[in-house]
PDB file of N, CA and C in Angstrom:
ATOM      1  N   UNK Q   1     -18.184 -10.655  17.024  1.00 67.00           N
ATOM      2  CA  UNK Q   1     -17.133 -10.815  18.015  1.00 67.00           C
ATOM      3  C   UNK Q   1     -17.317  -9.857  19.184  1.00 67.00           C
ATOM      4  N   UNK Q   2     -18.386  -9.110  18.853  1.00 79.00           N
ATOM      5  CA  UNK Q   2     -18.419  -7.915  20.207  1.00 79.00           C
ATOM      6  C   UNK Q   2     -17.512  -7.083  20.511  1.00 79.00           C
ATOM      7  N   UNK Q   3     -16.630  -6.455  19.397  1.00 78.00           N
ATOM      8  CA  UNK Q   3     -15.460  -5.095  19.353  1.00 78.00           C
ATOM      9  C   UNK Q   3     -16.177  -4.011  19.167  1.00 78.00           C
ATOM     10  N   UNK Q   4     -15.889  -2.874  19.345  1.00 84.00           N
ATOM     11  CA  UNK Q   4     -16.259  -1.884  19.116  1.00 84.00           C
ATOM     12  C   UNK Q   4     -16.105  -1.592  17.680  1.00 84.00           C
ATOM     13  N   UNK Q   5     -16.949  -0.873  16.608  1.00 81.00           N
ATOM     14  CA  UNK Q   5     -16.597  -0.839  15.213  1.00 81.00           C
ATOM     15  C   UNK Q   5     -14.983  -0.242  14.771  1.00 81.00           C
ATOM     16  N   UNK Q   6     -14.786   0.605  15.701  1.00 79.00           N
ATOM     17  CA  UNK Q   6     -13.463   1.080  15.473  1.00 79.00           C
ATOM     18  C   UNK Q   6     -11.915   0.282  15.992  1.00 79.00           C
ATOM     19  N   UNK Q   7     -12.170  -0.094  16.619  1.00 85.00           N
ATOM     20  CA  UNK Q   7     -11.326  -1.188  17.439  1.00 85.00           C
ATOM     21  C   UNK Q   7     -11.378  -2.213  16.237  1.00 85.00           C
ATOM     22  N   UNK Q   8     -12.136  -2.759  15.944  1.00 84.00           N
ATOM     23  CA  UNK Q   8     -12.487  -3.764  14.695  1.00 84.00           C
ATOM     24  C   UNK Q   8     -12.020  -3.271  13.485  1.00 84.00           C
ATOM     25  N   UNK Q   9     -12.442  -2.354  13.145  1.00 77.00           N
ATOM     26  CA  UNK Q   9     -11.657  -1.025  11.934  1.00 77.00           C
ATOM     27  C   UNK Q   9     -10.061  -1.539  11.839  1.00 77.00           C
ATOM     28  N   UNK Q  10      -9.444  -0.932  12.881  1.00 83.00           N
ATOM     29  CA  UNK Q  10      -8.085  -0.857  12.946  1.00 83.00           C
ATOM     30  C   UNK Q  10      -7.554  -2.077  12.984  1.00 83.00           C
ATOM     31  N   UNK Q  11      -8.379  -3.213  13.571  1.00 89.00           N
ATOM     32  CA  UNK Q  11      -7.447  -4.001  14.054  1.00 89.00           C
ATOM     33  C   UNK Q  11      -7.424  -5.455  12.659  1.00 89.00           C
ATOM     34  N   UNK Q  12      -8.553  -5.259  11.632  1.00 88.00           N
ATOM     35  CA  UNK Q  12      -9.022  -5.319  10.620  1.00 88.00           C
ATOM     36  C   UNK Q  12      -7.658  -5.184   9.550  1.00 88.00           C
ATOM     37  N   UNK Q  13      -7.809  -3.237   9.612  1.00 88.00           N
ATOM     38  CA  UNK Q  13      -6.693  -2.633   8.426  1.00 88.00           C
ATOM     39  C   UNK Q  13      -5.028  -3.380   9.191  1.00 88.00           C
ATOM     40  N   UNK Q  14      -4.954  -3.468  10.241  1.00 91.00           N
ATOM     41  CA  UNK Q  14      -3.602  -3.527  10.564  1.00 91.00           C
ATOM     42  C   UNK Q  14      -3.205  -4.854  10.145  1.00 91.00           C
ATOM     43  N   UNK Q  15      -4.103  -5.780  10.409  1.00 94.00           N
ATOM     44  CA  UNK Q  15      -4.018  -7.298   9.942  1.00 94.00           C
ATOM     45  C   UNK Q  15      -3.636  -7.491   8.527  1.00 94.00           C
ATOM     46  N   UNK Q  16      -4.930  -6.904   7.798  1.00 92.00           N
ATOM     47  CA  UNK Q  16      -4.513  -6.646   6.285  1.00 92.00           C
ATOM     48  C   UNK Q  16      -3.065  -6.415   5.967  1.00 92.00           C
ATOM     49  N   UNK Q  17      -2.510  -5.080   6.721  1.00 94.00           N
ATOM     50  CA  UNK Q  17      -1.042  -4.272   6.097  1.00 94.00           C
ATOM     51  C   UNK Q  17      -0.239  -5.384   6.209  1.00 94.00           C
ATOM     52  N   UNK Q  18      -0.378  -6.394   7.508  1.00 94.00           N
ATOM     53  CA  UNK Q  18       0.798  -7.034   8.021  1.00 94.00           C
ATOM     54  C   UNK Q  18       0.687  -8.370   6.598  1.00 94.00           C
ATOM     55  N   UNK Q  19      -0.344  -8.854   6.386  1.00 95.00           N
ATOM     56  CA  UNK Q  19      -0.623  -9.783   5.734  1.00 95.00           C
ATOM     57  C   UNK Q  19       0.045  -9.321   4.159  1.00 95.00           C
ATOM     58  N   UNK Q  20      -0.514  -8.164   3.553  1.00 93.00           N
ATOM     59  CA  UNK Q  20       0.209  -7.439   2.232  1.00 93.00           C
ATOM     60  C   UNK Q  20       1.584  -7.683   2.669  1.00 93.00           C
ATOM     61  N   UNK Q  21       1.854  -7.312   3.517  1.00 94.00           N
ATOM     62  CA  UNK Q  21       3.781  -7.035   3.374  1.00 94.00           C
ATOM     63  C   UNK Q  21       4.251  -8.539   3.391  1.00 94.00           C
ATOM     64  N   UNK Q  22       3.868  -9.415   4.357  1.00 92.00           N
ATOM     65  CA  UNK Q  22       4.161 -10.588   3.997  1.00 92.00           C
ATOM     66  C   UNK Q  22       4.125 -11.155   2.385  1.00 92.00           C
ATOM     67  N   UNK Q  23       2.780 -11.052   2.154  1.00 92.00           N
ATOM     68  CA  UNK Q  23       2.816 -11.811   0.566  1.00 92.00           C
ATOM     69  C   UNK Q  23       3.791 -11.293  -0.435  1.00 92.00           C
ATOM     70  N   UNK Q  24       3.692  -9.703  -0.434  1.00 90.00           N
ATOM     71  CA  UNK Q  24       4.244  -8.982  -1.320  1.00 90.00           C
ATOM     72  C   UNK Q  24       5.837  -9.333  -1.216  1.00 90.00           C
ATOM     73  N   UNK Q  25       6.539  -9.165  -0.080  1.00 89.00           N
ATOM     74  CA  UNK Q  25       7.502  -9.885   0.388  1.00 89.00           C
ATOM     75  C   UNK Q  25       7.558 -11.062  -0.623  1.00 89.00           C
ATOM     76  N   UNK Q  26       7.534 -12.160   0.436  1.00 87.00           N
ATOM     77  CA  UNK Q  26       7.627 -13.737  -0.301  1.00 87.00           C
ATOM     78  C   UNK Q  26       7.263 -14.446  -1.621  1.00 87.00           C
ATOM     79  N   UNK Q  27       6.142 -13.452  -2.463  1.00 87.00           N
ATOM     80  CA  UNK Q  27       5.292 -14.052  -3.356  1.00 87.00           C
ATOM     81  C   UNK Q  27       5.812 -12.950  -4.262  1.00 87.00           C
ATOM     82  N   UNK Q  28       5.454 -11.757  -4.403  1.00 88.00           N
ATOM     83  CA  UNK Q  28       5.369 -10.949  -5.447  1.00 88.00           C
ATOM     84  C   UNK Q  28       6.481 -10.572  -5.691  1.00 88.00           C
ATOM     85  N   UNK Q  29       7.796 -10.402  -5.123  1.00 86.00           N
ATOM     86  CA  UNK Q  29       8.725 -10.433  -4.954  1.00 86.00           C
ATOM     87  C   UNK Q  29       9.960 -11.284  -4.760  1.00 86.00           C
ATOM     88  N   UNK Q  30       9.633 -11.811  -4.182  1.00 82.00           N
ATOM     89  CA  UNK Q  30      10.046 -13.438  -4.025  1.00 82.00           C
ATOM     90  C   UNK Q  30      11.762 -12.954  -3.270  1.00 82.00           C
ATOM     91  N   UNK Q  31      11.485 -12.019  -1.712  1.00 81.00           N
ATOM     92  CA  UNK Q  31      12.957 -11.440  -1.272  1.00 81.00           C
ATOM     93  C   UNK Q  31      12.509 -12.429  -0.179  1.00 81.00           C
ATOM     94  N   UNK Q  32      13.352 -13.154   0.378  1.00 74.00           N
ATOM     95  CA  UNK Q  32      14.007 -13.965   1.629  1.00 74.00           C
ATOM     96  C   UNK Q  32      14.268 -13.277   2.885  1.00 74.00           C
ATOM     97  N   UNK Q  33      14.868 -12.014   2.159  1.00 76.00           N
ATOM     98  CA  UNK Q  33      15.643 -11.261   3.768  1.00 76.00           C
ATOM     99  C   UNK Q  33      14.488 -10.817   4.765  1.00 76.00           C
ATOM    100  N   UNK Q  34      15.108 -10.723   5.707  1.00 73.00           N
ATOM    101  CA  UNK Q  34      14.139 -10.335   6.500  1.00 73.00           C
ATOM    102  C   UNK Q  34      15.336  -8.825   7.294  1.00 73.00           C
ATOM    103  N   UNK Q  35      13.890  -7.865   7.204  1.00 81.00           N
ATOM    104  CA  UNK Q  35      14.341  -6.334   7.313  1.00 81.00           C
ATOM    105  C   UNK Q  35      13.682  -5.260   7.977  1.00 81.00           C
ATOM    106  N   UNK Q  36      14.125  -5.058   9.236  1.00 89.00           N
ATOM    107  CA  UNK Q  36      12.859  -3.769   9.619  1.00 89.00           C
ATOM    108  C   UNK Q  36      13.006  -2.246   8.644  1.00 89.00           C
ATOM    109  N   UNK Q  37      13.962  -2.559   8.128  1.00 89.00           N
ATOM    110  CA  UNK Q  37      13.951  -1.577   6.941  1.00 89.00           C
ATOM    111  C   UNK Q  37      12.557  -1.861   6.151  1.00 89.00           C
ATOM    112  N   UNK Q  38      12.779  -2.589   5.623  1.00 91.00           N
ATOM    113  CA  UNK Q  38      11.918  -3.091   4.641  1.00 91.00           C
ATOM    114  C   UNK Q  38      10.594  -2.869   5.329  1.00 91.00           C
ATOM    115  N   UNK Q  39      10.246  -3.428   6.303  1.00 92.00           N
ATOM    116  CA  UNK Q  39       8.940  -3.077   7.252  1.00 92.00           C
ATOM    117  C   UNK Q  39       8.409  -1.377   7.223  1.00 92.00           C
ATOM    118  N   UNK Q  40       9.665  -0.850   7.772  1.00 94.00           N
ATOM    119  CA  UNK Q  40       9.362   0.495   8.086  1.00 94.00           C
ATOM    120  C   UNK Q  40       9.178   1.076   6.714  1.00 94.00           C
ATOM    121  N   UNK Q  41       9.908   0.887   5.913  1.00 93.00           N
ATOM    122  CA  UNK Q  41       9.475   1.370   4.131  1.00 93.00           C
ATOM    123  C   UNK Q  41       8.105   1.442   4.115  1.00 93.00           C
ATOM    124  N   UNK Q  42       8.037   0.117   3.863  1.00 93.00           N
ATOM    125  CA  UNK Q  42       6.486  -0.289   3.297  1.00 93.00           C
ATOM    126  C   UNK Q  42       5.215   0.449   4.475  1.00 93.00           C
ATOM    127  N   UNK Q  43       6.032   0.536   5.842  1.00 94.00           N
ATOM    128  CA  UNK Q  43       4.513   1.331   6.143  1.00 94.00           C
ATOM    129  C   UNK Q  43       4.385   2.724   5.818  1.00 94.00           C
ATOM    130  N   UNK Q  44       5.891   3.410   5.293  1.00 94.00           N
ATOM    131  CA  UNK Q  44       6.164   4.356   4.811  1.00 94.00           C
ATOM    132  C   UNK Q  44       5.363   4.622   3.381  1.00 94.00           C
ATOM    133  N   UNK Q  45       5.045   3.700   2.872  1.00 92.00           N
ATOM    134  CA  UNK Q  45       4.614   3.538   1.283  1.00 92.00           C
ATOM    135  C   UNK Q  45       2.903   3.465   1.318  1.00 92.00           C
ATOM    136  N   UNK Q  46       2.839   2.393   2.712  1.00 91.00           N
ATOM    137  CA  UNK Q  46       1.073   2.626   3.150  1.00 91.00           C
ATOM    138  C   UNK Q  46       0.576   3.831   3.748  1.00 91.00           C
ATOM    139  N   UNK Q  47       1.251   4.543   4.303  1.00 89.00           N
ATOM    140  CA  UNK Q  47       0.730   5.650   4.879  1.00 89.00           C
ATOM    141  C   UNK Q  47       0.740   7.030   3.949  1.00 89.00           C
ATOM    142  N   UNK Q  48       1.608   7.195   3.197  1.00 90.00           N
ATOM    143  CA  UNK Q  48       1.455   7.829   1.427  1.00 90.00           C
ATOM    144  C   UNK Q  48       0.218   7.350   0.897  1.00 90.00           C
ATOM    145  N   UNK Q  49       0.128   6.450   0.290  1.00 89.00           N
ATOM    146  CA  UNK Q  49      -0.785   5.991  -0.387  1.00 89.00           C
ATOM    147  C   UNK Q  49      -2.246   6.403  -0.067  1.00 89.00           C
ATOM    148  N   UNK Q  50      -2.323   5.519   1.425  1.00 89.00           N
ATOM    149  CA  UNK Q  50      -4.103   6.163   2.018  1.00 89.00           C
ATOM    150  C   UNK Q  50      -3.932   7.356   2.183  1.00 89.00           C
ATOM    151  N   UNK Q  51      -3.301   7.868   2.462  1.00 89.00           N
ATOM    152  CA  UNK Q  51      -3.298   9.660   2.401  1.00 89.00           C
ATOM    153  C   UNK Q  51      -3.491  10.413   1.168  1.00 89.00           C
ATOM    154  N   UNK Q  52      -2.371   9.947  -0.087  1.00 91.00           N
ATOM    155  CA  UNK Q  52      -3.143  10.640  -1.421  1.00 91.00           C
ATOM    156  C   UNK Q  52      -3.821  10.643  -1.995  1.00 91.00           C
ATOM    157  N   UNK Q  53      -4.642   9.145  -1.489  1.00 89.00           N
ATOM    158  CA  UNK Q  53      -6.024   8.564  -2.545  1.00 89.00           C
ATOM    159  C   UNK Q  53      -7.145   9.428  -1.880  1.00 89.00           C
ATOM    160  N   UNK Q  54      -7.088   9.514   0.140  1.00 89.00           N
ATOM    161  CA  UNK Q  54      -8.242  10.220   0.323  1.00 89.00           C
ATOM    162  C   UNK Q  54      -8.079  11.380   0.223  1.00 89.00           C
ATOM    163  N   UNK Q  55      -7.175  11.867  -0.496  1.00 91.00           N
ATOM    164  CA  UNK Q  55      -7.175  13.524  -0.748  1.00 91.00           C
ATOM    165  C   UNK Q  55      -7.467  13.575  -1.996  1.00 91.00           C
ATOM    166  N   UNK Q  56      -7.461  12.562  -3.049  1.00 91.00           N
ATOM    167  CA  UNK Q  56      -7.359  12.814  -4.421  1.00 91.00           C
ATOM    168  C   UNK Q  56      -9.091  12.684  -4.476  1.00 91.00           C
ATOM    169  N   UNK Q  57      -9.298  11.696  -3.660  1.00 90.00           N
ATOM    170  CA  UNK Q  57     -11.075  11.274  -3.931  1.00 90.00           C
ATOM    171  C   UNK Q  57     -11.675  12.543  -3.034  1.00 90.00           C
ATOM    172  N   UNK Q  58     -11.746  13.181  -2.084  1.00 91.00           N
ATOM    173  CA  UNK Q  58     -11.855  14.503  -1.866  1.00 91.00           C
ATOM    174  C   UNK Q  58     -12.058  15.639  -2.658  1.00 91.00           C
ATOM    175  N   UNK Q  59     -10.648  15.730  -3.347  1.00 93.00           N
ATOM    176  CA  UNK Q  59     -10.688  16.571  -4.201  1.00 93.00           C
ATOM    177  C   UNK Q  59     -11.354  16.758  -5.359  1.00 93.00           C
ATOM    178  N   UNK Q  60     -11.822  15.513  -5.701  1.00 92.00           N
ATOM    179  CA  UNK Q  60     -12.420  15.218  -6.758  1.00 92.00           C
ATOM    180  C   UNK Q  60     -13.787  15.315  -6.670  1.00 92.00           C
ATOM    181  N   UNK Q  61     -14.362  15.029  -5.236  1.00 91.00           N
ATOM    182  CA  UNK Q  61     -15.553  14.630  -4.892  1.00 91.00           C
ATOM    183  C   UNK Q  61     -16.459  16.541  -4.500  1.00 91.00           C
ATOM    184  N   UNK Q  62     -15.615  17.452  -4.213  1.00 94.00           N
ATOM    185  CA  UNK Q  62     -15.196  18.742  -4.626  1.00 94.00           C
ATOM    186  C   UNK Q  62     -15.833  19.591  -5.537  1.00 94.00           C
ATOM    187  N   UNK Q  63     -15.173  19.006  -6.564  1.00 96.00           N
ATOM    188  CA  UNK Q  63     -15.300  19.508  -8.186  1.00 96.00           C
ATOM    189  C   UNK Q  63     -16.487  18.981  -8.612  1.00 96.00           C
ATOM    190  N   UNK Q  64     -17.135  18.060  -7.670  1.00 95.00           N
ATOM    191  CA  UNK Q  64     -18.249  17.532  -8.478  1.00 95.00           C
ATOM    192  C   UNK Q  64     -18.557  16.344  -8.901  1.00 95.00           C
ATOM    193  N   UNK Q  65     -17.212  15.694  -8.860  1.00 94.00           N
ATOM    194  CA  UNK Q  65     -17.287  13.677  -9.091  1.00 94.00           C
ATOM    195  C   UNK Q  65     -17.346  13.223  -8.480  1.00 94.00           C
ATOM    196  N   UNK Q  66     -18.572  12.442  -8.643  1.00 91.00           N
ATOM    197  CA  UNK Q  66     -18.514  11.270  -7.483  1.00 91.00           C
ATOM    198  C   UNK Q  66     -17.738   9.953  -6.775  1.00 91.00           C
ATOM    199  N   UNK Q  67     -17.625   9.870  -5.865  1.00 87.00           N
ATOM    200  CA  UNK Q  67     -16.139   8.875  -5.570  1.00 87.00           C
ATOM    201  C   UNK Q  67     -16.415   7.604  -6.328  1.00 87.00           C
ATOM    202  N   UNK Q  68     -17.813   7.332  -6.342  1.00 90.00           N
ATOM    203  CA  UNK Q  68     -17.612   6.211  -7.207  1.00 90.00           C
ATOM    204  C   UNK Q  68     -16.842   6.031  -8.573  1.00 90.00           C
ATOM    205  N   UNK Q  69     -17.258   7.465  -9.264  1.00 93.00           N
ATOM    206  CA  UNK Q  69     -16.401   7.143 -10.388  1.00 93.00           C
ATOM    207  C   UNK Q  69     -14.769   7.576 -10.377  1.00 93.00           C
ATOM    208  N   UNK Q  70     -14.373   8.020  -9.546  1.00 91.00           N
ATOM    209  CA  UNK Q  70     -13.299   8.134  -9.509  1.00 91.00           C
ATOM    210  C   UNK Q  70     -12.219   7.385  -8.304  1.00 91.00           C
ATOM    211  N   UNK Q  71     -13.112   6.872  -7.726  1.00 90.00           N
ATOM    212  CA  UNK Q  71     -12.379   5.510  -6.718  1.00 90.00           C
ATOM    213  C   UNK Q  71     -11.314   4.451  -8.038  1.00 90.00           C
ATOM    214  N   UNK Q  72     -12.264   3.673  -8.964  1.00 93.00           N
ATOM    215  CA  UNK Q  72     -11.466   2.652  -9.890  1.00 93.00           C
ATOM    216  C   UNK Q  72     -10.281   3.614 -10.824  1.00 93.00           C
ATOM    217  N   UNK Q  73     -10.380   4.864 -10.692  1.00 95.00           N
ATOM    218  CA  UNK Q  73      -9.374   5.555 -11.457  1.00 95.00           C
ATOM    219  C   UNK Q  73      -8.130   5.462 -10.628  1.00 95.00           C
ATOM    220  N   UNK Q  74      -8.578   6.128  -9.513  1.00 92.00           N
ATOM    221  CA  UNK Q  74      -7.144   6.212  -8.377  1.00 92.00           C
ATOM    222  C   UNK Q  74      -6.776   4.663  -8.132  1.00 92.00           C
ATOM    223  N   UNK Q  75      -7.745   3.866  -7.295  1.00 91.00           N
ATOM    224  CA  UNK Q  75      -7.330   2.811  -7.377  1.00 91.00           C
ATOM    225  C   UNK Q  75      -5.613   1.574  -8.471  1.00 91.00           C
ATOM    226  N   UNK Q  76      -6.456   2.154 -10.075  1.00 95.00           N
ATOM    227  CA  UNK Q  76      -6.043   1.483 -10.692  1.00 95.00           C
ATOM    228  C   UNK Q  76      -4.411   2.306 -11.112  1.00 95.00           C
ATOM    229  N   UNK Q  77      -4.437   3.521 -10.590  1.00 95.00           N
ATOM    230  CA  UNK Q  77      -3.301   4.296 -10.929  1.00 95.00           C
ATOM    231  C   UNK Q  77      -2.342   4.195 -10.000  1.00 95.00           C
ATOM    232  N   UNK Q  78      -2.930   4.012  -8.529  1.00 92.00           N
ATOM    233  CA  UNK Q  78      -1.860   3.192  -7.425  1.00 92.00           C
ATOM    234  C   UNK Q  78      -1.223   1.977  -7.799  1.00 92.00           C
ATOM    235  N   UNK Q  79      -2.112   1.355  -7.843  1.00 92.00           N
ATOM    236  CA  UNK Q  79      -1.630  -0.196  -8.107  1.00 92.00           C
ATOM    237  C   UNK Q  79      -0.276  -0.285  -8.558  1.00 92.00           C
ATOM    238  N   UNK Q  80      -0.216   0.596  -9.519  1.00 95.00           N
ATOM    239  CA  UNK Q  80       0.669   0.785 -10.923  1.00 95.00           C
ATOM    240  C   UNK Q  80       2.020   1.104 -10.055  1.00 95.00           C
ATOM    241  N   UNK Q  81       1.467   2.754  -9.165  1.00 94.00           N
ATOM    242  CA  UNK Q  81       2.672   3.113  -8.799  1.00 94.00           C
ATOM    243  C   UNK Q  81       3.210   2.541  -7.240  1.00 94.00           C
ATOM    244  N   UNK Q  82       2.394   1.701  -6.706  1.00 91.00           N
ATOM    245  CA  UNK Q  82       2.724   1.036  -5.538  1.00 91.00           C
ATOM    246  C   UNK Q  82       3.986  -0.204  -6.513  1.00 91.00           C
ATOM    247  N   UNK Q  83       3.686  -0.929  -7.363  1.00 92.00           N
ATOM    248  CA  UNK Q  83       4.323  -2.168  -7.443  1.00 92.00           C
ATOM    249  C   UNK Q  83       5.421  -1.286  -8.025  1.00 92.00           C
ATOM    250  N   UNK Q  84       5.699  -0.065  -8.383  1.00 92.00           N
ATOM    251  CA  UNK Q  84       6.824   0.229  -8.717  1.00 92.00           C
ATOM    252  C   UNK Q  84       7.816   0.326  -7.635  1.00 92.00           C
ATOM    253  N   UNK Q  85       7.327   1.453  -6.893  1.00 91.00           N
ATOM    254  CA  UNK Q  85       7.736   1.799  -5.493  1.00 91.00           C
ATOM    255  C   UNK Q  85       7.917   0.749  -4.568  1.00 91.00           C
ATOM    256  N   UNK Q  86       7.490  -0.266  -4.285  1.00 91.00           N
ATOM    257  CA  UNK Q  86       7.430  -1.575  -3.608  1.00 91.00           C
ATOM    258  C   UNK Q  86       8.815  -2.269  -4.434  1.00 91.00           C
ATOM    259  N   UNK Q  87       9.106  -2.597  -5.503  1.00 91.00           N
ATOM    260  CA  UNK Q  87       9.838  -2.783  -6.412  1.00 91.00           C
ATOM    261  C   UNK Q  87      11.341  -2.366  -6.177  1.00 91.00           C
ATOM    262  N   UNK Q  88      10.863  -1.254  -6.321  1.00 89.00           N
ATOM    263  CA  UNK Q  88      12.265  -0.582  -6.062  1.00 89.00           C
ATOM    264  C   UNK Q  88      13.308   0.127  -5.217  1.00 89.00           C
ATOM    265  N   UNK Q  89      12.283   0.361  -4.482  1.00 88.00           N
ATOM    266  CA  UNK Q  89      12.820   0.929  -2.610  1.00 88.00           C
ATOM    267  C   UNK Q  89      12.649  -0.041  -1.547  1.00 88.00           C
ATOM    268  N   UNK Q  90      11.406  -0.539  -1.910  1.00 90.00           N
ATOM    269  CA  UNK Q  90      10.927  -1.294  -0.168  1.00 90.00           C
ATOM    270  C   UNK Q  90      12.137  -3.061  -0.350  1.00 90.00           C
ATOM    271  N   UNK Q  91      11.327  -3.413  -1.626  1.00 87.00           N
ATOM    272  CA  UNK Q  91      12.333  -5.064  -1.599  1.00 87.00           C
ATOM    273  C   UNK Q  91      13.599  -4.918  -2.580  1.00 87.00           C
ATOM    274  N   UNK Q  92      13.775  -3.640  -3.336  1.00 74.00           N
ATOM    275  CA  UNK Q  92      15.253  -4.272  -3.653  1.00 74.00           C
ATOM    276  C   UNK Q  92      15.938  -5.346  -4.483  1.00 74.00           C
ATOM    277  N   UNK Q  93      14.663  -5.482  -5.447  1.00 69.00           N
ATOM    278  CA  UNK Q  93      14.425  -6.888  -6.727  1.00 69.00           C
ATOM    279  C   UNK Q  93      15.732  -6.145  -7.403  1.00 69.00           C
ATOM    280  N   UNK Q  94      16.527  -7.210  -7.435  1.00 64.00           N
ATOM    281  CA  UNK Q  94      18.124  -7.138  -7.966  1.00 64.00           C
ATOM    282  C   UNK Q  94      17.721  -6.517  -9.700  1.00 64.00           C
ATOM    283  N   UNK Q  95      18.331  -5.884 -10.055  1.00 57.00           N
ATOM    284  CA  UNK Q  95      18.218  -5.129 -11.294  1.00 57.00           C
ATOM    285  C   UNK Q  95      17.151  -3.983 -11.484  1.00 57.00           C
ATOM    286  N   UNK Q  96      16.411  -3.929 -10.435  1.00 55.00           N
ATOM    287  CA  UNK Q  96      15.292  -2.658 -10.193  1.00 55.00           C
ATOM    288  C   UNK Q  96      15.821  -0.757 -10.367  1.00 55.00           C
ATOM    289  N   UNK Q  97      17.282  -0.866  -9.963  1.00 52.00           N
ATOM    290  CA  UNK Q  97      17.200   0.667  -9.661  1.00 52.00           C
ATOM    291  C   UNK Q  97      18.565   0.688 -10.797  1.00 52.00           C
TER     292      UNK Q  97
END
């Protein structure tokens, strides 16, 4: 497309976020409302997230482990605590809190 890699980067991840919040929204959740709460949460919840994973894989990478093996660890330990947090603050699934 002829973007600059970083321009492409961002405009890439931002597409992605917008696309997650939609599905997660409508599909995984299955909430109707529509909320800039809810928006602003969830980028509240994305911007946590990439921040503790690249500090955790850092830290780790540190001590001596390589991100490979400790990428599917963090990975799989977000997951866990994103659908909680998503769950229970961002959409508000009736009987959650």
């Amino acid at each position: 497309m002829g973007l600059p890699v970083a321009v492409a980067n961002v405009t890439a991840f931002a597409l992605g976020l917008l696309l997650n919040f939609v599905l997660n929204r409508r599909w995984a959740f299955r909430d109707a409302s529509r909320s800039r709460r809810q928006f602003v949460l969830y980028l509240l919840a994305a911007g946590f997230n990439v921040t503790a994973t690249t500090e955790l894989l850092i830290a780790t990478n540190r001590i001596g482990i390589e991100p490979w093996l400790t990428k599917p660890v963090i990975v799989a330990a977000f997951a866990v605590w994103n659908y909680v947090l998503l769950r229970r603050f961002v959409f508000d699934v009736q009987g959650a809190r």
